[in-house]
mmCIF file with all atom_site columns, C-alpha atoms in Angstrom:
data_model
loop_
_atom_site.group_PDB
_atom_site.id
_atom_site.type_symbol
_atom_site.label_atom_id
_atom_site.label_alt_id
_atom_site.label_comp_id
_atom_site.label_asym_id
_atom_site.label_entity_id
_atom_site.label_seq_id
_atom_site.pdbx_PDB_ins_code
_atom_site.Cartn_x
_atom_site.Cartn_y
_atom_site.Cartn_z
_atom_site.occupancy
_atom_site.B_iso_or_equiv
_atom_site.pdbx_formal_charge
_atom_site.auth_seq_id
_atom_site.auth_comp_id
_atom_site.auth_asym_id
_atom_site.auth_atom_id
_atom_site.pdbx_PDB_model_num
ATOM 1  C CA . UNK A 1 1  ? -3.809  -82.794 -25.645 1.00 57.00 ? 505 UNK A CA 1
ATOM 2  C CA . UNK A 1 2  ? -2.053  -81.717 -22.582 1.00 78.00 ? 506 UNK A CA 1
ATOM 3  C CA . UNK A 1 3  ? -3.647  -78.519 -21.348 1.00 88.00 ? 507 UNK A CA 1
ATOM 4  C CA . UNK A 1 4  ? -3.213  -78.060 -17.602 1.00 93.00 ? 508 UNK A CA 1
ATOM 5  C CA . UNK A 1 5  ? -6.285  -76.474 -16.014 1.00 93.00 ? 509 UNK A CA 1
ATOM 6  C CA . UNK A 1 6  ? -4.918  -76.635 -12.454 1.00 93.00 ? 510 UNK A CA 1
ATOM 7  C CA . UNK A 1 7  ? -3.034  -73.297 -12.876 1.00 93.00 ? 511 UNK A CA 1
ATOM 8  C CA . UNK A 1 8  ? -6.197  -71.613 -14.176 1.00 92.00 ? 512 UNK A CA 1
ATOM 9  C CA . UNK A 1 9  ? -8.218  -72.605 -11.110 1.00 92.00 ? 513 UNK A CA 1
ATOM 10 C CA . UNK A 1 10 ? -5.303  -71.750 -8.800  1.00 92.00 ? 514 UNK A CA 1
ATOM 11 C CA . UNK A 1 11 ? -5.194  -68.242 -10.314 1.00 93.00 ? 515 UNK A CA 1
ATOM 12 C CA . UNK A 1 12 ? -8.968  -67.789 -9.979  1.00 92.00 ? 516 UNK A CA 1
ATOM 13 C CA . UNK A 1 13 ? -8.844  -68.954 -6.354  1.00 90.00 ? 517 UNK A CA 1
ATOM 14 C CA . UNK A 1 14 ? -6.158  -66.356 -5.510  1.00 92.00 ? 518 UNK A CA 1
ATOM 15 C CA . UNK A 1 15 ? -8.310  -63.419 -6.673  1.00 90.00 ? 519 UNK A CA 1
ATOM 16 C CA . UNK A 1 16 ? -10.017 -61.138 -4.144  1.00 81.00 ? 520 UNK A CA 1
ATOM 17 C CA . UNK A 1 17 ? -13.499 -61.700 -5.570  1.00 84.00 ? 521 UNK A CA 1
ATOM 18 C CA . UNK A 1 18 ? -15.174 -65.041 -5.128  1.00 80.00 ? 522 UNK A CA 1
ATOM 19 C CA . UNK A 1 19 ? -16.420 -66.602 -8.357  1.00 85.00 ? 523 UNK A CA 1
ATOM 20 C CA . UNK A 1 20 ? -19.926 -68.011 -8.557  1.00 91.00 ? 524 UNK A CA 1
ATOM 21 C CA . UNK A 1 21 ? -19.152 -69.892 -11.746 1.00 95.00 ? 525 UNK A CA 1
ATOM 22 C CA . UNK A 1 22 ? -16.493 -70.263 -14.421 1.00 95.00 ? 526 UNK A CA 1
ATOM 23 C CA . UNK A 1 23 ? -16.864 -71.154 -18.102 1.00 96.00 ? 527 UNK A CA 1
ATOM 24 C CA . UNK A 1 24 ? -13.838 -72.811 -19.683 1.00 95.00 ? 528 UNK A CA 1
ATOM 25 C CA . UNK A 1 25 ? -13.579 -73.068 -23.484 1.00 94.00 ? 529 UNK A CA 1
ATOM 26 C CA . UNK A 1 26 ? -11.667 -76.231 -24.360 1.00 93.00 ? 530 UNK A CA 1
ATOM 27 C CA . UNK A 1 27 ? -11.244 -79.291 -26.556 1.00 91.00 ? 531 UNK A CA 1
ATOM 28 C CA . UNK A 1 28 ? -11.113 -81.445 -23.373 1.00 91.00 ? 532 UNK A CA 1
ATOM 29 C CA . UNK A 1 29 ? -7.558  -82.544 -24.194 1.00 88.00 ? 533 UNK A CA 1
ATOM 30 C CA . UNK A 1 30 ? -6.273  -82.627 -20.632 1.00 89.00 ? 534 UNK A CA 1
ATOM 31 C CA . UNK A 1 31 ? -5.240  -84.943 -17.856 1.00 84.00 ? 535 UNK A CA 1
ATOM 32 C CA . UNK A 1 32 ? -4.566  -82.145 -15.339 1.00 90.00 ? 536 UNK A CA 1
ATOM 33 C CA . UNK A 1 33 ? -7.862  -80.672 -14.171 1.00 92.00 ? 537 UNK A CA 1
ATOM 34 C CA . UNK A 1 34 ? -6.789  -80.027 -10.596 1.00 90.00 ? 538 UNK A CA 1
ATOM 35 C CA . UNK A 1 35 ? -9.210  -80.361 -7.712  1.00 92.00 ? 539 UNK A CA 1
ATOM 36 C CA . UNK A 1 36 ? -12.867 -79.447 -8.086  1.00 94.00 ? 540 UNK A CA 1
ATOM 37 C CA . UNK A 1 37 ? -13.300 -75.813 -7.028  1.00 93.00 ? 541 UNK A CA 1
ATOM 38 C CA . UNK A 1 38 ? -16.020 -74.541 -4.685  1.00 92.00 ? 542 UNK A CA 1
ATOM 39 C CA . UNK A 1 39 ? -17.814 -72.813 -7.584  1.00 94.00 ? 543 UNK A CA 1
ATOM 40 C CA . UNK A 1 40 ? -19.650 -74.227 -10.601 1.00 96.00 ? 544 UNK A CA 1
ATOM 41 C CA . UNK A 1 41 ? -17.579 -75.038 -13.685 1.00 97.00 ? 545 UNK A CA 1
ATOM 42 C CA . UNK A 1 42 ? -19.006 -75.332 -17.183 1.00 97.00 ? 546 UNK A CA 1
ATOM 43 C CA . UNK A 1 43 ? -16.764 -76.766 -19.875 1.00 97.00 ? 547 UNK A CA 1
ATOM 44 C CA . UNK A 1 44 ? -17.684 -75.384 -23.317 1.00 97.00 ? 548 UNK A CA 1
ATOM 45 C CA . UNK A 1 45 ? -16.155 -78.016 -25.572 1.00 95.00 ? 549 UNK A CA 1
ATOM 46 C CA . UNK A 1 46 ? -15.546 -78.134 -29.302 1.00 91.00 ? 550 UNK A CA 1
ATOM 47 C CA . UNK A 1 47 ? -15.127 -81.929 -29.008 1.00 91.00 ? 551 UNK A CA 1
ATOM 48 C CA . UNK A 1 48 ? -17.913 -84.274 -27.854 1.00 92.00 ? 552 UNK A CA 1
ATOM 49 C CA . UNK A 1 49 ? -17.414 -86.222 -24.641 1.00 92.00 ? 553 UNK A CA 1
ATOM 50 C CA . UNK A 1 50 ? -16.520 -89.822 -25.473 1.00 90.00 ? 554 UNK A CA 1
ATOM 51 C CA . UNK A 1 51 ? -15.088 -93.032 -24.073 1.00 87.00 ? 555 UNK A CA 1
ATOM 52 C CA . UNK A 1 52 ? -12.643 -95.241 -25.963 1.00 86.00 ? 556 UNK A CA 1
ATOM 53 C CA . UNK A 1 53 ? -11.868 -98.385 -24.013 1.00 83.00 ? 557 UNK A CA 1
ATOM 54 C CA . UNK A 1 54 ? -10.536 -97.244 -20.661 1.00 84.00 ? 558 UNK A CA 1
ATOM 55 C CA . UNK A 1 55 ? -9.965  -93.652 -21.865 1.00 86.00 ? 559 UNK A CA 1
ATOM 56 C CA . UNK A 1 56 ? -12.549 -90.914 -21.488 1.00 88.00 ? 560 UNK A CA 1
ATOM 57 C CA . UNK A 1 57 ? -12.160 -87.218 -22.206 1.00 91.00 ? 561 UNK A CA 1
ATOM 58 C CA . UNK A 1 58 ? -14.926 -86.370 -19.703 1.00 93.00 ? 562 UNK A CA 1
ATOM 59 C CA . UNK A 1 59 ? -13.721 -83.887 -17.087 1.00 94.00 ? 563 UNK A CA 1
ATOM 60 C CA . UNK A 1 60 ? -13.808 -85.135 -13.475 1.00 94.00 ? 564 UNK A CA 1
ATOM 61 C CA . UNK A 1 61 ? -16.122 -82.297 -12.368 1.00 96.00 ? 565 UNK A CA 1
ATOM 62 C CA . UNK A 1 62 ? -18.464 -79.702 -13.792 1.00 97.00 ? 566 UNK A CA 1
ATOM 63 C CA . UNK A 1 63 ? -20.926 -79.759 -16.671 1.00 97.00 ? 567 UNK A CA 1
ATOM 64 C CA . UNK A 1 64 ? -20.035 -79.997 -20.359 1.00 96.00 ? 568 UNK A CA 1
ATOM 65 C CA . UNK A 1 65 ? -21.759 -78.062 -23.120 1.00 97.00 ? 569 UNK A CA 1
ATOM 66 C CA . UNK A 1 66 ? -20.792 -79.188 -26.612 1.00 94.00 ? 570 UNK A CA 1
ATOM 67 C CA . UNK A 1 67 ? -20.228 -76.341 -29.055 1.00 93.00 ? 571 UNK A CA 1
ATOM 68 C CA . UNK A 1 68 ? -20.708 -76.949 -32.746 1.00 87.00 ? 572 UNK A CA 1
ATOM 69 C CA . UNK A 1 69 ? -18.255 -75.157 -35.009 1.00 78.00 ? 573 UNK A CA 1
ATOM 70 C CA . UNK A 1 70 ? -19.283 -74.287 -38.558 1.00 78.00 ? 574 UNK A CA 1
ATOM 71 C CA . UNK A 1 71 ? -16.497 -74.837 -41.027 1.00 71.00 ? 575 UNK A CA 1
#
């Protein structure tokens, strides 16, 4: 894990059009989500949200949809 989402939201925020919502496909392996944007964020995750002791992979904002992958 180590994906930085802050640059993604910074790029979206610099665009001329205002987003109503953003869908991010991820495994939730991040500790750099940036600040919550003014639009809705849906995290489409291949990994379920979980808590292990003091660690959680739940993003600090938005809604998570878990995606099942057939192998």
